[in-house]
Coordinates of C-alpha atoms in Angstrom, one line a residue:
M1 CA 61.4 107.0 163.4
K2 CA 63.3 107.6 166.6
V3 CA 66.2 105.2 167.2
D4 CA 67.9 104.2 170.4
V5 CA 71.3 105.3 169.2
Q6 CA 73.3 103.5 171.9
A7 CA 71.6 100.2 171.3
Y8 CA 71.9 100.7 167.5
Q9 CA 75.7 101.1 167.7
T10 CA 76.1 97.6 169.3
H11 CA 75.1 96.0 166.0
W12 CA 76.2 98.7 163.5
H13 CA 78.6 97.8 160.7
S14 CA 80.3 100.0 158.2
D15 CA 78.8 98.0 155.4
E16 CA 75.6 100.1 156.0
L17 CA 77.4 102.9 154.3
L18 CA 78.1 101.0 151.0
G19 CA 74.9 102.2 149.4
I20 CA 75.5 105.9 149.8
M21 CA 79.3 106.3 150.1
P22 CA 80.8 107.3 146.7
R23 CA 83.5 105.1 145.2
T24 CA 85.4 107.8 143.4
L25 CA 88.9 109.2 143.1
D26 CA 88.2 111.9 145.7
A27 CA 86.9 109.2 148.2
Y28 CA 90.0 107.1 147.7
L29 CA 92.3 110.1 148.3
L30 CA 90.3 111.5 151.2
F31 CA 90.3 108.3 153.3
G32 CA 94.0 107.7 152.6
W33 CA 94.9 111.2 153.7
W34 CA 92.6 111.1 156.6
D35 CA 94.2 107.9 157.9
R36 CA 97.8 109.2 157.4
F37 CA 97.3 112.6 159.0
V38 CA 95.5 111.2 162.0
Q39 CA 98.2 108.6 162.6
E40 CA 100.9 111.2 162.3
S41 CA 99.1 113.6 164.6
A42 CA 98.6 110.9 167.2
G43 CA 102.2 109.7 167.0
A44 CA 103.5 113.3 167.2
G45 CA 107.0 112.2 166.3
K46 CA 107.3 109.7 169.2
G47 CA 108.7 106.2 168.7
G48 CA 105.9 104.6 170.7
G49 CA 103.6 104.7 173.7
R50 CA 100.1 103.5 174.4
V51 CA 97.4 104.6 172.0
L52 CA 93.6 104.2 172.4
D53 CA 91.3 104.3 169.3
V54 CA 87.8 105.0 170.5
A55 CA 85.1 103.5 168.1
C56 CA 88.0 101.9 166.3
G57 CA 86.0 100.2 163.5
D58 CA 88.5 97.9 161.7
A59 CA 91.3 99.3 163.8
R60 CA 93.5 100.2 160.8
D61 CA 94.9 103.3 162.6
I62 CA 96.3 101.5 165.6
A63 CA 97.3 98.6 163.5
S64 CA 99.4 100.9 161.4
M65 CA 100.8 102.7 164.4
S66 CA 101.9 99.4 166.0
H67 CA 104.5 99.2 163.3
A68 CA 106.1 102.3 164.8
G69 CA 106.3 100.7 168.2
W70 CA 102.9 101.8 169.7
E71 CA 100.9 99.6 171.9
G72 CA 97.5 99.8 170.3
W73 CA 94.2 99.5 172.1
G74 CA 90.9 99.6 170.2
L75 CA 87.4 100.1 171.7
D76 CA 84.1 99.7 169.8
P77 CA 80.5 98.9 170.9
S78 CA 79.9 96.7 167.9
P79 CA 81.2 93.1 167.9
L80 CA 80.9 93.1 164.1
Q81 CA 83.4 96.0 163.9
L82 CA 85.7 94.2 166.4
R83 CA 85.5 91.1 164.2
D84 CA 86.9 93.2 161.4
A85 CA 89.6 94.7 163.7
R86 CA 90.8 91.2 164.6
K87 CA 90.9 90.3 161.0
T88 CA 93.0 93.5 160.2
A89 CA 95.5 92.6 162.9
L90 CA 95.7 88.9 161.9
E91 CA 96.3 89.6 158.3
G92 CA 98.9 92.2 159.1
G93 CA 100.6 90.0 161.7
M94 CA 100.1 92.7 164.3
R95 CA 99.1 92.5 167.9
I96 CA 96.5 94.9 169.1
N97 CA 94.2 94.9 172.2
L98 CA 90.5 95.0 171.5
V99 CA 87.7 95.8 174.0
Q100 CA 84.0 96.1 173.5
G101 CA 82.6 99.2 175.2
V102 CA 81.4 102.7 174.7
A103 CA 83.1 106.1 174.8
E104 CA 81.0 107.5 177.6
W105 CA 82.3 104.9 180.0
L106 CA 85.9 103.9 179.1
P107 CA 86.9 100.7 181.0
F108 CA 90.5 102.0 181.7
K109 CA 92.4 103.5 184.6
E110 CA 93.3 107.2 184.7
G111 CA 96.2 108.5 182.7
V112 CA 97.1 105.2 181.1
F113 CA 97.2 106.4 177.4
D114 CA 99.8 108.7 175.7
S115 CA 97.5 109.3 172.8
L116 CA 93.9 108.9 171.9
I117 CA 92.1 108.7 168.5
C118 CA 88.4 109.3 167.9
K119 CA 87.8 109.5 164.1
S120 CA 84.3 110.2 162.7
A121 CA 82.7 108.8 165.9
L122 CA 81.5 111.8 168.0
D123 CA 78.3 112.0 166.0
H124 CA 77.5 108.4 167.0
L125 CA 77.7 109.1 170.8
V126 CA 74.9 109.9 173.3
D127 CA 76.7 111.8 176.1
R128 CA 79.0 114.3 174.5
E129 CA 80.2 116.0 177.8
G130 CA 80.7 112.6 179.5
T131 CA 82.8 111.5 176.5
M132 CA 85.1 114.5 176.8
R133 CA 85.5 113.8 180.6
E134 CA 86.4 110.2 179.8
F135 CA 88.9 111.2 177.2
V136 CA 90.7 113.5 179.6
R137 CA 90.5 110.9 182.4
V138 CA 92.3 108.1 180.5
L139 CA 94.9 110.4 178.9
H140 CA 98.3 111.1 180.5
P141 CA 98.4 114.8 181.4
E142 CA 100.9 115.4 178.6
G143 CA 99.1 113.1 176.2
R144 CA 97.1 114.2 173.2
A145 CA 93.7 113.5 171.7
V146 CA 93.2 113.5 168.0
V147 CA 89.5 114.0 167.3
S148 CA 88.2 114.3 163.8
I149 CA 84.7 114.9 162.4
N150 CA 82.7 115.0 159.2
N151 CA 82.2 118.8 159.1
Y152 CA 78.5 119.4 158.7
G153 CA 79.2 123.1 158.7
G154 CA 81.7 123.0 155.9
F155 CA 81.3 124.3 152.4
T156 CA 80.5 120.9 150.7
I157 CA 77.7 119.8 152.9
R158 CA 76.0 123.2 153.3
V159 CA 75.9 123.8 149.5
S160 CA 75.0 120.2 148.7
R161 CA 72.0 120.4 150.9
W162 CA 70.9 123.6 149.2
L163 CA 71.2 121.8 145.8
Y164 CA 69.3 118.8 147.2
W165 CA 66.4 121.2 148.1
I166 CA 66.3 122.6 144.6
F167 CA 66.6 119.1 143.0
R168 CA 63.6 117.8 145.1
A169 CA 61.6 120.8 144.4
V170 CA 62.0 120.3 140.6
W171 CA 61.7 116.5 140.6
P172 CA 59.3 115.3 143.4
P173 CA 60.2 111.5 143.0
A174 CA 63.7 112.5 144.4
R175 CA 62.1 113.4 147.8
S176 CA 62.2 109.7 148.9
K177 CA 65.8 109.2 147.8
L178 CA 68.5 109.2 150.6
L179 CA 71.4 111.4 149.6
L180 CA 74.8 111.4 151.1
W181 CA 74.6 114.7 153.1
D182 CA 70.9 114.7 153.9
S183 CA 69.5 116.4 157.0
P184 CA 68.3 115.7 159.6
V185 CA 71.0 113.5 161.0
P186 CA 70.9 110.0 159.6
R187 CA 69.4 107.4 161.9
F188 CA 72.8 106.1 163.0
H189 CA 73.9 109.5 164.2
S190 CA 73.0 111.5 167.2
W191 CA 74.3 114.9 166.4
E192 CA 75.7 117.0 163.5
Y193 CA 79.2 118.2 164.3
T194 CA 80.8 121.3 162.8
F195 CA 84.2 122.9 163.2
H196 CA 82.8 125.4 165.6
N197 CA 80.6 123.3 167.9
T198 CA 83.4 120.6 168.1
R199 CA 85.9 123.3 169.1
A200 CA 83.4 124.6 171.7
L201 CA 82.8 121.0 173.0
G202 CA 86.5 120.5 173.7
E203 CA 87.4 123.9 175.2
P204 CA 86.5 123.1 178.8
Y205 CA 88.6 120.0 178.8
F206 CA 91.4 120.5 176.3
R207 CA 93.8 123.1 174.9
V208 CA 94.2 123.2 171.2
V209 CA 97.6 122.0 169.9
R210 CA 96.5 122.2 166.2
T211 CA 93.5 122.2 163.9
Y212 CA 93.4 121.4 160.2
G213 CA 91.1 120.2 157.5
V214 CA 91.1 117.3 155.1
S215 CA 89.5 117.4 151.6
L216 CA 87.0 119.8 149.9
L217 CA 84.1 118.8 147.7
F218 CA 83.9 115.2 148.7
G219 CA 80.4 114.0 147.9
F220 CA 79.4 117.2 146.2
P221 CA 76.7 116.5 143.6
G222 CA 78.4 115.6 140.3
W223 CA 81.9 116.1 141.5
G224 CA 82.9 112.4 141.6
R225 CA 81.4 111.9 138.1
F226 CA 83.3 115.0 136.8
L227 CA 86.6 113.5 138.1
S228 CA 85.9 110.2 136.4
F229 CA 86.2 112.0 133.0
L230 CA 89.7 113.3 133.8
P231 CA 93.0 111.4 133.6
V232 CA 93.8 110.1 137.1
R233 CA 96.9 112.2 137.2
F234 CA 95.1 115.5 136.5
G235 CA 92.2 114.5 138.8
T236 CA 94.7 113.8 141.6
I237 CA 96.4 117.2 141.1
L238 CA 93.0 118.9 141.3
V239 CA 91.8 117.1 144.4
S240 CA 95.2 117.6 146.1
G241 CA 95.0 121.3 145.5
L242 CA 91.6 121.5 147.1
D243 CA 92.9 119.4 150.0
K244 CA 95.7 121.9 150.6
L245 CA 93.1 124.7 150.8
A246 CA 91.1 122.6 153.3
R247 CA 94.2 122.0 155.4
R248 CA 94.5 125.8 155.9
V249 CA 90.8 126.5 156.4
P250 CA 89.3 123.7 158.4
R251 CA 86.0 125.4 159.1
L252 CA 85.3 124.9 155.3
A253 CA 86.8 121.4 154.9
D254 CA 84.9 118.1 154.6
V255 CA 86.8 116.8 157.6
A256 CA 88.0 118.8 160.5
V257 CA 90.8 117.4 162.7
F258 CA 91.5 118.7 166.3
V259 CA 94.7 117.9 168.1
W260 CA 94.1 118.5 171.8
Q261 CA 96.1 118.2 175.0
P262 CA 94.3 117.9 178.4
A263 CA 93.8 121.4 179.8
V264 CA 95.3 120.4 183.2
A265 CA 98.7 120.0 181.5
A266 CA 98.5 123.5 180.0
E267 CA 97.5 124.9 183.4
E268 CA 100.4 123.1 185.2
S269 CA 102.8 124.4 182.5
V270 CA 101.7 127.9 183.1
A271 CA 102.0 127.5 186.8
V272 CA 105.6 126.2 186.5
E273 CA 106.5 129.2 184.3
E274 CA 105.0 131.7 186.7
Q275 CA 106.9 130.1 189.7
G276 CA 110.1 130.2 187.7

């Protein structure tokens, strides 16, 4: 069934993932690391500024960054997600600014943000090129965008799908069962992003400051169950070791993170150096 993705996002809520998202040690570690690394990358050692979280969900990233002096702005098409964001801010005693809208048409002036976060949201969007243009438009020329994706070209998802195929061939009743990394794209997504096509998407608009990966084997068939048999300490050591490998080889990682700067800033920097 074909879904109007943009209309769907206006009433989407993260609770829809509860039935398929593992509640395992590797999931706990992945989401904790992912939050921390994105916030650190967006902050870039600065003591504050104005940060926009596109498709902010419960807004925990900008809420956390507000403690370091950042002025947090969150945008999301779903009023249900914005409700959660307000709750996050209220419970933490933090002030953040929340706006209902979509990434393709950001309701902000040019160059007003020092940093921008888009975490696991590109695959929900309709106009990819338009989104990139909007990101560049609202960022300060020397600002940075921290964009992260579920890496559908990574080791975990590619091998998992191969195992799904074997599983369903051997046991036909499994053909109707929705599994975590199934293809084609789930109905609430519009595109499958990989390390390579995300890098290509950003190239006309941004220069790369840094890329890195987060986690390896999250959601791999049987992996979470295997970890449940280990002492938490040993399981954490094992998952941490794989995460360090993912950090160095983002094209294989479960999550790929891109830290970008508007290309115009890089061009101006080169021009100044040449004039000097």
